[in-house]
Amino acid sequence: MWRLFADLSLEKRVPLFAGAALVIILGTFGLLDLQAVNDSRNHALQERLVTARAIAGHIDLALGQTLRTLEMTAELLAPRLEEDDLEQAKTILSHAFEQLGIFKHYIFLLDVDGNLLWLISRSDVQEACVGDDIVDRPFIGKVLRSSGPIISEVQCYMSDGTSVVCLAAPIKNASGETIGFVGGAIDVADPTIGGFVNTLQLGETGYAQILDANGVVLASISNGSSEQKNEHSARFAQLIKEKRAVVSECHNCHESGSSSEKREDILAFASVSITDWGVAIRQAEGEVFAEAHDLERKLATLTFLAVLAVVFFAWILMRGITIPLGSMTLAAERIAAGNLSQGVSLPRNDEIGRLARAFETMRLRLGDSLEKVTNWNKQLEERVQQRTVDLEESRREIMRLYEELQRKEQVRRELLRVIISVQEEERRRIARELHDETSQALTALSMGLETAGHSPGASAAEIIQRVDELRPLVVETLDEVHRLIFDLRPSSLDDLGLVAALQSYAESRLESIGIKVHFDVNVEDVEQRLPSQTESALFRIIQEALTNVVKHAEADNVTVALRFSEAGVWAKIEDDGRGFAVDQNLGTNGKRSGFGLLGMSERVALLQGSVSIDSHAGRGTRVEVHIPLDAQERS
Ligand SMILES: Nc1ncnc2c1ncn2[C@@H]1O[C@H](COP(=O)(O)OP(=O)(O)OP(=O)(O)O)[C@@H](O)[C@H]1O
Ligand SMILES: [Mg+2]
């Protein structure tokens, strides 16, 4: 249920809340209204009851005073009747009649048996009720039986149709015996009794009635209509008997003067204390409650107007909230969809306006942040691309190095194979030279010496001559042996050092064929000896360079430069021969004619040195070698 309510749009929720609040407010006001209307109705009812009581009270007062006046008159009449002074009694009675204005019609004097002694009437006409047989009337009988003043029921009717009520008081002598009665007839509708109700404001439908003990109407004061008896007579008689005062609503009452027409009336009733009479006030309910109904109508109109006002203001409030919220929701959805270009503008200073401004600031900052993030992303992407390119380059370089390594490995293996085959070839050459040259020379020498020693008849001079002839062969053989030994390992390298060994080699191999060799050595460092391995490697490197000069350069001059320092050895072999294309002969790929230069590079690499070969066709060749030295190695 709550979830259903939470899912409702604001447009529905606000009127729902307003409606609920309205129902509560209206309910509260409705209860108060009902209370007020009820109070008004009760007040109207009580007002009628109070009026009825006031009339009853007034009747009590008027009748009481009249009875007391009659008693006083009886006291004045008593001595006259004792003395049978009727004339004087008539005078007193006339005087009392004038005094008691309440007795509108007549005043009478009765003897103790009820015979009429005297009657004074205001009209000249002798009334029907005043006669000789007045004693037979129930009231006279009651008067004769009474010891005090009494009030009759409706007694007789005057010629004009007016009903009258008689009041009488006994006349007692000094010993307390009743000697006569004095009384009079009053008109209940007389203003001095109940007629004053004519002046009451009972509206158009209201009227008051004075009722006797049987509920018979003694006097009715209304808008010209009265009834002697009505449908409530029995109830009124009961109320009079019980001396009660009530007010009630009478539904379906008969309209006065018309028995067929029914209406709803209000009845207020109060009993008269001094006698068994009652006062009833009756008025149409609509008129009694006119004020309450008017209040009801006013409150209903006011409530309706309040509802309209609340609904109108709720609608204005709702529009004031939902419209800007709607536009902000649209803006939020636009932003959520990535559209930050359209701004949010609500020129208001309330909370919604502040919210919109905060929202706009957020949008702008979000836009900035998004731009920054986009730039960062772009930069990152560029860097990633750059890194990818670098990595690709590195990968290609690694591949190239790998292939280079593989080629070098292949070359190394080939070199190893060549070295082995060169060694074999060298051994074969030495064996061939020993066999062809040295062995042949020694054989020839041996045969020559044998011939010289065993020649019979040869003179000593001839033997010496023959031995002398053998001498060049011995020298030549010895040179050959020396050359072989030098090729295997120059002894001068161990004995005299690198420079001397190189000089010896240059003399024997280059200068012997007419190539001039110039040595450029920094003499002060000549004494310095290199490690044996370094020295022999350097010798082989320079030897290969010089051999190449002999084999390929067709040069006239060769310069061998050597520099010794703490850091290492630097050597340069430069010729003025025909030169060659270095790339084709030194690289790891392509065809090559031999392995001398490659072997040179390998040796230098083993010593962590470097070699550079600079050569151009027709401009000679320059080979530079640098071998680094450690302090320990030099010692
Ligand atoms: N000083 C030089 N002057 C002219 N050409 C040279 C010189 N040194 C080398 N070359 C050229 O470089 C080639 C390669 O020399 P390399 O020493 O590697 O092989 P090789 O001398 O032919 O054979 P190997 O040294 O294996 O006996 C030579 O064939 C030659 O053409
Ligand atoms: Mg060579």
XYZ file of C-alpha atoms and ligand atoms in Angstrom:
667
model
C 0.000 0.000 0.000
C 2.773 2.385 1.063
C 4.821 1.294 -1.962
C 1.818 2.036 -4.185
C 1.619 5.460 -2.608
C 5.385 6.026 -2.970
C 5.144 5.196 -6.683
C 2.523 7.895 -7.232
C 3.628 10.957 -9.120
C 3.881 14.250 -7.278
C 1.034 15.555 -9.404
C -1.249 12.946 -7.849
C 0.318 12.844 -4.404
C -0.050 16.567 -3.629
C -3.828 16.650 -4.362
C -4.184 13.401 -2.408
C -2.439 14.953 0.604
C -4.376 18.194 0.189
C -7.604 16.184 -0.062
C -6.773 14.180 3.067
C -5.873 17.373 4.950
C -9.065 18.937 3.667
C -11.157 15.980 4.860
C -9.560 16.208 8.319
C -10.042 19.984 8.504
C -13.560 19.789 7.158
C -14.341 16.899 9.516
C -13.142 18.947 12.481
C -14.964 22.038 11.316
C -18.013 19.957 10.501
C -18.106 18.633 14.080
C -17.733 22.165 15.422
C -20.432 23.322 13.015
C -22.756 20.559 14.145
C -22.047 21.522 17.748
C -22.809 25.162 17.003
C -25.999 24.279 15.145
C -27.067 21.960 17.972
C -26.329 24.687 20.503
C -28.385 27.098 18.454
C -31.258 24.603 18.256
C -31.078 23.923 22.007
C -30.972 27.633 22.642
C -34.100 28.121 20.508
C -35.879 25.287 22.362
C -34.848 26.627 25.755
C -36.017 30.074 24.717
C -39.522 28.699 24.050
C -39.501 26.802 27.333
C -38.426 29.897 29.251
C -41.187 31.890 27.531
C -43.782 29.275 28.498
C -42.483 29.333 32.084
C -42.587 33.126 32.136
C -46.211 33.150 30.994
C -47.118 30.508 33.560
C -45.317 32.496 36.231
C -47.123 35.640 35.231
C -50.511 33.874 35.417
C -49.562 32.555 38.832
C -48.755 36.067 39.953
C -51.902 37.671 38.494
C -54.260 35.012 39.845
C -52.549 35.015 43.251
C -52.918 38.779 43.575
C -56.578 38.619 42.507
C -57.332 35.884 45.046
C -55.633 37.873 47.766
C -57.688 40.969 46.830
C -60.881 38.853 46.934
C -59.934 37.618 50.411
C -59.394 41.187 51.556
C -62.797 42.168 50.070
C -64.346 39.156 51.841
C -62.903 40.380 55.099
C -64.478 43.833 54.490
C -67.802 42.276 53.549
C -67.988 39.879 56.489
C -69.251 42.416 59.146
C -71.779 43.860 56.670
C -73.268 40.513 55.954
C -73.402 39.809 59.695
C -75.323 42.942 60.171
C -77.384 42.238 56.986
C -76.311 45.625 55.813
C -76.634 44.715 52.165
C -76.464 48.277 50.978
C -73.145 48.823 52.592
C -71.996 45.476 51.224
C -73.018 46.587 47.714
C -70.972 49.731 48.163
C -67.896 47.712 49.198
C -68.487 45.341 46.313
C -68.817 48.207 43.830
C -65.676 49.703 45.176
C -63.866 46.342 44.847
C -65.197 45.893 41.281
C -63.655 49.207 40.386
C -60.462 48.269 42.115
C -60.182 44.824 40.555
C -59.864 45.593 36.896
C -59.152 41.944 36.275
C -62.861 41.146 36.606
C -63.754 42.424 33.233
C -67.320 41.079 33.153
C -68.867 40.921 36.594
C -68.384 40.489 40.336
C -70.850 38.718 42.521
C -71.852 38.134 46.133
C -73.420 34.855 47.275
C -74.970 33.902 50.528
C -73.857 30.808 52.357
C -76.318 28.692 50.406
C -75.074 29.874 47.101
C -77.857 32.298 46.359
C -76.893 35.331 44.439
C -77.158 38.356 46.649
C -75.696 40.834 44.307
C -73.945 40.993 40.913
C -72.299 43.949 39.330
C -71.763 43.698 35.579
C -69.823 45.977 33.324
C -72.403 45.572 30.588
C -76.035 46.317 30.789
C -76.913 42.908 29.485
C -77.687 40.309 32.105
C -75.352 37.459 31.389
C -76.647 33.953 31.026
C -74.361 32.521 33.614
C -75.602 34.846 36.288
C -78.980 33.676 37.454
C -80.971 32.164 40.127
C -79.653 28.702 39.628
C -76.042 29.744 39.898
C -75.739 27.592 43.021
C -76.330 24.484 40.977
C -73.296 25.038 38.959
C -70.375 22.789 39.763
C -68.116 25.710 40.584
C -70.615 27.209 43.112
C -70.855 23.797 44.659
C -67.094 23.678 44.864
C -67.046 27.177 46.337
C -69.552 26.197 48.980
C -67.447 23.191 49.899
C -64.227 25.165 49.972
C -62.825 26.796 52.984
C -60.426 29.032 50.977
C -60.392 30.920 47.714
C -60.588 28.781 44.538
C -60.425 29.137 40.798
C -62.962 27.500 38.528
C -62.605 25.747 35.249
C -64.084 27.442 32.212
C -67.398 28.389 33.511
C -69.651 30.023 31.170
C -69.639 31.774 27.978
C -70.423 35.267 27.477
C -72.719 36.390 24.722
C -69.772 37.481 22.652
C -68.411 33.908 22.922
C -65.713 34.757 25.410
C -65.086 31.965 27.868
C -64.556 33.069 31.399
C -63.115 31.633 34.568
C -64.516 32.426 37.965
C -62.563 33.135 41.114
C -64.234 33.101 44.521
C -63.315 33.539 48.188
C -65.403 32.581 51.263
C -66.668 35.343 53.593
C -66.135 34.312 57.135
C -67.445 35.859 60.368
C -65.354 36.464 63.432
C -65.833 32.919 64.610
C -64.609 31.537 61.309
C -67.918 30.376 59.911
C -68.621 30.895 56.234
C -71.434 33.369 55.815
C -71.167 34.011 52.095
C -68.934 34.166 49.048
C -67.522 36.896 46.937
C -66.243 36.159 43.442
C -65.877 37.361 39.911
C -65.381 36.229 36.344
C -62.211 36.927 34.505
C -61.321 36.638 30.858
C -58.196 34.525 30.613
C -57.291 36.225 27.406
C -57.271 39.513 29.165
C -53.933 41.248 28.943
C -53.664 41.355 32.695
C -53.820 37.557 32.814
C -52.355 35.809 29.812
C -53.139 38.174 27.052
C -49.771 39.801 27.258
C -48.480 36.945 25.219
C -49.922 38.799 22.275
C -46.909 40.994 22.523
C -44.568 38.024 22.333
C -42.578 37.669 19.187
C -43.435 34.160 18.069
C -42.969 34.747 14.413
C -45.481 34.018 11.745
C -46.330 30.497 12.821
C -45.991 30.685 16.596
C -48.784 30.965 19.151
C -49.347 30.430 22.875
C -52.240 28.717 24.625
C -53.413 28.689 28.189
C -54.888 25.320 28.977
C -56.996 24.073 31.834
C -56.650 20.780 33.700
C -58.320 18.880 30.853
C -56.068 20.340 28.244
C -58.884 22.531 27.040
C -57.752 25.825 25.694
C -58.739 28.682 27.975
C -57.081 31.275 25.828
C -55.172 31.112 22.649
C -53.023 33.894 21.475
C -52.131 33.363 17.894
C -52.449 34.905 14.520
C -56.203 34.866 14.657
C -56.697 31.156 15.042
C -57.458 29.128 18.135
C -58.981 25.796 19.003
C -60.826 24.786 22.106
C -59.271 21.372 22.056
C -56.388 19.898 20.169
C -54.786 16.520 19.588
C -52.427 17.031 22.514
C -55.121 17.747 25.149
C -54.664 14.441 26.934
C -50.924 14.865 27.050
C -51.271 18.442 28.298
C -53.715 17.295 30.981
C -51.144 14.756 32.117
C -48.375 17.339 32.166
C -50.587 19.766 34.121
C -51.330 17.056 36.576
C -47.655 16.328 37.022
C -46.827 20.077 37.128
C -44.095 19.571 34.564
C -42.384 21.823 32.076
C -41.154 20.304 28.797
C -40.082 21.263 25.329
C -40.170 18.828 22.426
C -40.389 18.486 18.724
C -43.788 17.529 17.446
C -43.558 15.639 14.205
C -46.566 15.486 11.919
C -48.544 17.939 14.030
C -51.778 19.322 12.721
C -51.533 22.851 11.551
C -53.663 25.181 13.569
C -56.950 25.733 11.903
C -56.488 22.917 9.479
C -56.666 19.298 10.520
C -55.534 17.927 7.233
C -52.253 19.817 6.884
C -49.402 18.416 8.909
C -46.143 20.007 9.781
C -43.282 19.700 12.200
C -43.646 21.959 15.197
C -41.895 22.764 18.420
C -43.959 22.505 21.587
C -42.944 24.164 24.848
C -45.067 23.572 27.885
C -45.033 24.929 31.469
C -47.532 24.310 34.268
C -49.197 27.067 36.290
C -48.621 26.444 40.014
C -51.567 28.189 41.574
C -54.156 26.183 39.628
C -54.251 23.221 37.246
C -53.506 25.211 34.172
C -50.704 25.063 31.706
C -49.146 27.298 29.089
C -48.205 25.790 25.710
C -46.166 27.516 23.092
C -46.157 26.053 19.658
C -44.230 27.202 16.641
C -43.224 25.703 13.312
C -39.875 23.977 13.563
C -38.575 25.779 10.499
C -39.221 29.121 12.127
C -37.838 28.094 15.529
C -34.694 26.763 14.012
C -34.449 29.476 11.374
C -31.407 30.881 13.081
C -29.826 27.429 13.347
C -30.703 26.709 9.730
C -29.305 30.056 8.733
C -26.130 29.253 10.664
C -26.079 25.856 9.002
C -26.412 27.426 5.553
C -23.760 30.014 6.316
C -21.361 27.371 7.615
C -22.044 25.173 4.580
C -21.399 28.117 2.251
C -18.297 29.026 4.225
C -17.101 25.415 4.134
C -17.744 25.212 0.409
C -15.818 28.445 -0.137
C -13.022 27.140 2.122
C -12.901 23.910 0.093
C -12.754 25.908 -3.120
C -10.011 28.131 -1.696
C -8.008 25.169 -0.387
C -8.384 23.290 -3.686
C -7.409 26.404 -5.622
C -4.371 27.116 -3.444
C -3.380 23.434 -3.444
C -3.605 23.487 -7.231
C -1.497 26.676 -7.405
C 0.999 25.137 -4.941
C 1.096 21.893 -6.871
C 1.647 23.704 -10.167
C 4.325 25.814 -8.485
C 6.142 22.637 -7.432
C 5.430 20.148 -10.207
C 6.133 22.454 -13.187
C 9.677 23.451 -12.104
C 10.307 19.935 -10.830
C 9.124 18.596 -14.184
C 11.531 20.846 -16.091
C 14.336 19.858 -13.692
C 13.496 16.190 -14.156
C 13.690 16.689 -17.945
C 17.043 18.439 -17.509
C 18.287 15.591 -15.279
C 17.191 13.041 -17.891
C 18.959 15.055 -20.584
C 22.138 15.101 -18.481
C 21.779 11.381 -17.765
C 21.548 10.833 -21.542
C 24.816 12.738 -21.919
C 23.416 16.032 -23.193
C 25.112 18.699 -21.069
C 24.725 21.545 -23.521
C 21.263 22.765 -22.424
C 21.178 24.739 -19.176
C 18.652 24.749 -16.313
C 17.174 28.192 -15.624
C 14.496 28.891 -13.001
C 14.455 32.568 -12.002
C 13.067 31.995 -8.513
C 14.444 32.713 -5.065
C 12.760 29.892 -3.177
C 14.119 26.414 -2.416
C 13.314 25.172 -5.927
C 15.165 28.151 -7.435
C 18.170 27.383 -5.225
C 17.941 23.727 -6.184
C 17.859 24.701 -9.871
C 20.904 26.959 -9.455
C 22.779 24.200 -7.598
C 21.726 21.840 -10.384
C 23.021 24.252 -13.033
C 26.360 24.598 -11.185
C 26.528 20.820 -11.008
C 25.836 20.588 -14.754
C 28.608 23.081 -15.545
C 31.095 21.313 -13.264
C 30.072 17.976 -14.684
C 30.645 19.393 -18.164
C 34.114 20.603 -17.150
C 34.929 17.284 -15.516
C 33.651 15.420 -18.553
C 35.783 17.586 -20.844
C 38.811 16.956 -18.631
C 38.105 13.239 -18.556
C 37.656 13.254 -22.342
C 40.977 15.074 -22.757
C 42.650 12.676 -20.355
C 41.152 9.786 -22.241
C 42.398 11.258 -25.488
C 45.862 11.762 -24.052
C 45.784 8.303 -22.560
C 44.715 6.863 -25.872
C 47.505 8.747 -27.642
C 49.981 7.504 -25.063
C 48.671 3.981 -25.415
C 48.960 4.282 -29.186
C 52.481 5.701 -28.822
C 53.342 2.949 -26.387
C 51.893 0.391 -28.770
C 54.019 1.833 -31.583
C 57.061 1.788 -29.268
C 56.278 -1.749 -28.247
C 55.852 -2.707 -31.881
C 59.178 -1.091 -32.643
C 60.738 -2.842 -29.663
C 59.212 -6.083 -30.818
C 60.599 -5.535 -34.302
C 63.981 -4.607 -32.811
C 63.901 -7.721 -30.649
C 62.989 -9.765 -33.691
C 65.766 -8.116 -35.645
C 68.213 -8.750 -32.786
C 66.976 -12.279 -32.509
C 67.480 -12.837 -36.209
C 70.868 -11.117 -35.934
C 71.706 -13.410 -33.036
C 70.635 -16.395 -35.010
C 72.733 -15.272 -37.983
C 75.690 -14.639 -35.669
C 75.223 -18.013 -34.111
C 75.236 -19.497 -37.552
C 78.356 -17.532 -38.442
C 79.932 -18.562 -35.171
C 79.281 -22.191 -35.951
C 80.667 -21.676 -39.450
C 83.631 -19.894 -37.966
C 84.247 -22.763 -35.610
C 84.053 -25.156 -38.500
C 86.437 -22.957 -40.498
C 88.839 -22.646 -37.566
C 88.898 -26.399 -37.219
C 89.384 -26.858 -40.931
C 92.010 -24.056 -40.941
C 93.829 -25.818 -38.138
C 93.720 -29.049 -40.115
C 94.806 -27.196 -43.208
C 97.625 -25.545 -41.268
C 98.790 -28.889 -39.914
C 98.547 -30.357 -43.381
C 100.555 -27.419 -44.789
C 103.194 -27.734 -42.048
C 103.369 -31.506 -42.655
C 103.619 -30.891 -46.396
C 106.269 -28.232 -45.957
C 108.186 -30.434 -43.512
C 107.835 -33.245 -45.999
C 108.427 -31.326 -49.182
C 110.866 -28.729 -48.001
C 112.576 -29.616 -44.729
C 112.564 -33.382 -45.154
C 113.743 -33.115 -48.790
C 116.414 -30.630 -47.776
C 117.562 -32.765 -44.861
C 117.552 -35.853 -47.151
C 119.601 -33.935 -49.719
C 121.879 -32.720 -46.924
C 122.250 -36.216 -45.581
C 123.028 -37.617 -49.020
C 125.469 -34.770 -49.705
C 127.243 -35.342 -46.425
C 127.328 -39.106 -47.030
C 128.702 -38.538 -50.518
C 131.319 -36.177 -49.155
C 132.297 -38.486 -46.339
C 132.388 -41.716 -48.343
C 133.921 -40.514 -51.611
C 137.058 -42.613 -51.992
C 139.808 -40.656 -53.305
C 138.289 -37.312 -52.612
C 140.668 -34.832 -51.244
C 140.003 -32.891 -48.076
C 139.667 -29.776 -50.186
C 137.080 -31.476 -52.342
C 135.199 -32.662 -49.190
C 135.324 -29.156 -47.691
C 134.068 -27.779 -51.008
C 131.218 -30.268 -51.067
C 130.327 -29.474 -47.412
C 130.430 -25.756 -48.268
C 128.065 -26.467 -51.132
C 125.673 -28.009 -48.627
C 125.792 -24.977 -46.301
C 123.190 -22.808 -48.163
C 120.813 -25.781 -48.059
C 121.272 -25.997 -44.302
C 120.675 -22.244 -43.934
C 117.629 -22.406 -46.201
C 116.217 -25.335 -44.221
C 116.878 -23.559 -40.984
C 115.050 -20.463 -42.302
C 112.196 -22.646 -43.345
C 112.011 -24.211 -39.879
C 112.173 -20.747 -38.304
C 109.351 -19.570 -40.518
C 107.264 -22.562 -39.541
C 107.926 -21.949 -35.876
C 107.072 -18.256 -36.266
C 103.801 -19.083 -38.005
C 102.841 -21.387 -35.165
C 103.691 -18.861 -32.489
C 106.267 -16.145 -32.770
C 108.738 -16.657 -29.978
C 109.595 -12.992 -30.074
C 106.063 -12.274 -28.774
C 106.903 -14.033 -25.527
C 110.496 -12.897 -25.436
C 110.443 -9.341 -26.734
C 106.839 -8.308 -26.580
C 104.122 -7.269 -28.963
C 105.852 -4.426 -30.800
C 108.991 -6.433 -31.514
C 106.981 -9.449 -32.657
C 104.988 -7.246 -35.011
C 108.086 -5.592 -36.353
C 109.665 -9.010 -36.949
C 106.553 -10.228 -38.724
C 106.347 -7.068 -40.866
C 109.930 -7.369 -41.916
C 109.639 -10.993 -42.861
C 106.247 -10.832 -44.611
C 105.826 -7.309 -45.965
C 109.143 -5.702 -46.450
C 110.417 -8.899 -48.043
C 107.981 -8.277 -50.868
C 108.629 -4.559 -51.085
C 105.925 -3.063 -48.900
C 107.239 -0.400 -46.602
C 106.052 -0.721 -43.024
C 106.068 2.323 -40.687
C 105.663 1.747 -36.997
C 104.245 4.567 -34.865
C 104.444 3.523 -31.235
C 104.459 5.808 -28.170
C 107.834 4.717 -26.952
C 107.475 5.592 -23.285
C 104.780 2.983 -22.905
C 106.539 0.298 -24.855
C 107.856 -1.233 -21.671
C 104.348 -1.881 -20.531
C 103.376 -5.533 -20.947
C 99.908 -6.600 -21.605
C 98.243 -9.754 -20.340
C 99.381 -12.725 -22.392
C 95.925 -13.400 -23.818
C 95.423 -9.748 -24.784
C 98.847 -9.542 -26.271
C 98.524 -12.644 -28.432
C 94.964 -11.665 -29.501
C 96.191 -8.207 -30.461
C 99.086 -9.761 -32.328
C 96.744 -12.055 -34.293
C 94.412 -9.136 -35.076
C 97.207 -6.959 -36.427
C 98.783 -9.974 -38.124
C 95.476 -10.610 -40.005
C 95.284 -6.958 -41.049
C 98.880 -7.063 -42.335
C 98.266 -10.408 -44.066
C 95.265 -8.873 -45.840
C 97.488 -6.015 -46.987
C 99.854 -8.568 -48.426
C 97.050 -10.624 -49.949
C 94.609 -8.006 -51.226
C 95.715 -4.404 -50.910
C 98.432 -4.077 -53.548
C 99.776 -1.331 -51.292
C 103.181 0.320 -51.167
C 103.058 1.585 -47.594
C 101.590 0.388 -44.382
C 101.472 2.291 -41.091
C 101.101 0.418 -37.855
C 100.287 2.748 -34.925
C 100.038 1.582 -31.302
C 99.023 3.551 -28.240
C 99.201 2.178 -24.755
C 97.352 3.861 -21.893
C 95.918 3.058 -18.477
C 92.513 2.564 -20.049
C 93.623 0.210 -22.788
C 95.408 -0.307 -26.068
C 94.610 1.413 -29.324
C 95.995 0.138 -32.643
C 95.668 1.381 -36.216
C 96.799 -0.404 -39.431
C 96.476 1.820 -42.471
C 97.542 1.041 -46.025
C 97.482 2.955 -49.299
C 96.190 0.026 -51.333
C 93.091 -0.439 -53.476
C 90.550 -0.545 -50.685
C 87.313 -2.574 -50.611
C 83.623 -2.498 -49.778
C 83.570 -3.045 -46.032
C 79.836 -3.799 -45.675
C 79.958 -6.686 -48.029
C 82.868 -8.347 -46.229
C 82.257 -7.545 -42.564
C 78.512 -8.041 -42.224
C 76.968 -11.212 -40.960
C 74.956 -11.675 -44.086
C 75.880 -11.839 -47.700
C 78.708 -13.647 -49.377
C 82.193 -13.363 -48.060
C 85.495 -14.433 -49.463
C 87.140 -15.341 -46.157
C 86.836 -15.221 -42.404
C 89.818 -13.077 -41.479
C 87.911 -9.853 -40.760
C 85.141 -11.762 -38.968
C 87.671 -13.550 -36.808
C 89.234 -10.181 -36.061
C 85.872 -8.810 -34.854
C 85.228 -11.911 -32.748
C 88.583 -11.636 -31.028
C 88.002 -7.930 -30.271
C 84.516 -8.715 -28.932
C 85.958 -11.399 -26.623
C 88.169 -8.722 -25.075
C 85.217 -6.306 -24.799
C 86.929 -4.051 -27.282
C 85.818 -2.411 -30.479
C 87.006 -2.505 -34.079
C 86.274 -0.167 -36.976
C 87.230 -0.702 -40.606
C 87.192 2.243 -42.938
C 87.886 1.529 -46.574
C 86.949 2.950 -49.941
C 87.839 1.770 -53.422
C 91.177 3.352 -54.443
C 91.716 5.119 -51.161
C 93.272 2.408 -48.995
C 92.067 0.729 -45.844
C 92.205 1.763 -42.207
C 91.617 -0.705 -39.410
C 91.293 0.681 -35.860
C 91.132 -1.490 -32.768
C 90.569 -0.542 -29.123
C 91.008 -3.020 -26.301
C 90.075 -1.825 -22.783
C 92.279 -2.873 -19.865
C 91.499 -3.536 -16.241
C 94.026 -2.477 -13.606
C 94.296 -6.057 -12.407
C 94.858 -7.386 -15.928
C 97.807 -5.040 -16.486
C 99.654 -6.070 -13.358
N 93.792 -4.204 -46.809
C 92.929 -4.642 -47.761
N 92.976 -4.059 -49.010
C 92.107 -4.486 -49.978
N 91.176 -5.442 -49.795
C 91.112 -6.029 -48.570
C 91.957 -5.670 -47.508
N 91.637 -6.421 -46.400
C 90.627 -7.224 -46.801
N 90.309 -6.981 -48.094
C 89.215 -7.599 -48.814
O 88.342 -8.157 -47.896
C 88.136 -9.541 -48.143
C 87.911 -10.269 -46.856
O 89.101 -10.375 -46.151
P 89.253 -11.546 -45.160
O 90.485 -11.338 -44.417
O 88.063 -11.616 -44.333
O 89.318 -12.788 -46.030
P 90.500 -13.363 -46.908
O 91.713 -12.579 -46.549
O 90.084 -13.294 -48.284
O 90.655 -14.847 -46.433
P 91.245 -15.393 -45.093
O 91.635 -14.190 -44.356
O 90.206 -16.152 -44.509
O 92.453 -16.123 -45.440
C 89.218 -9.915 -48.918
O 88.913 -10.974 -49.801
C 89.561 -8.693 -49.695
O 88.884 -8.607 -50.918
Mg 92.294 -12.264 -44.621
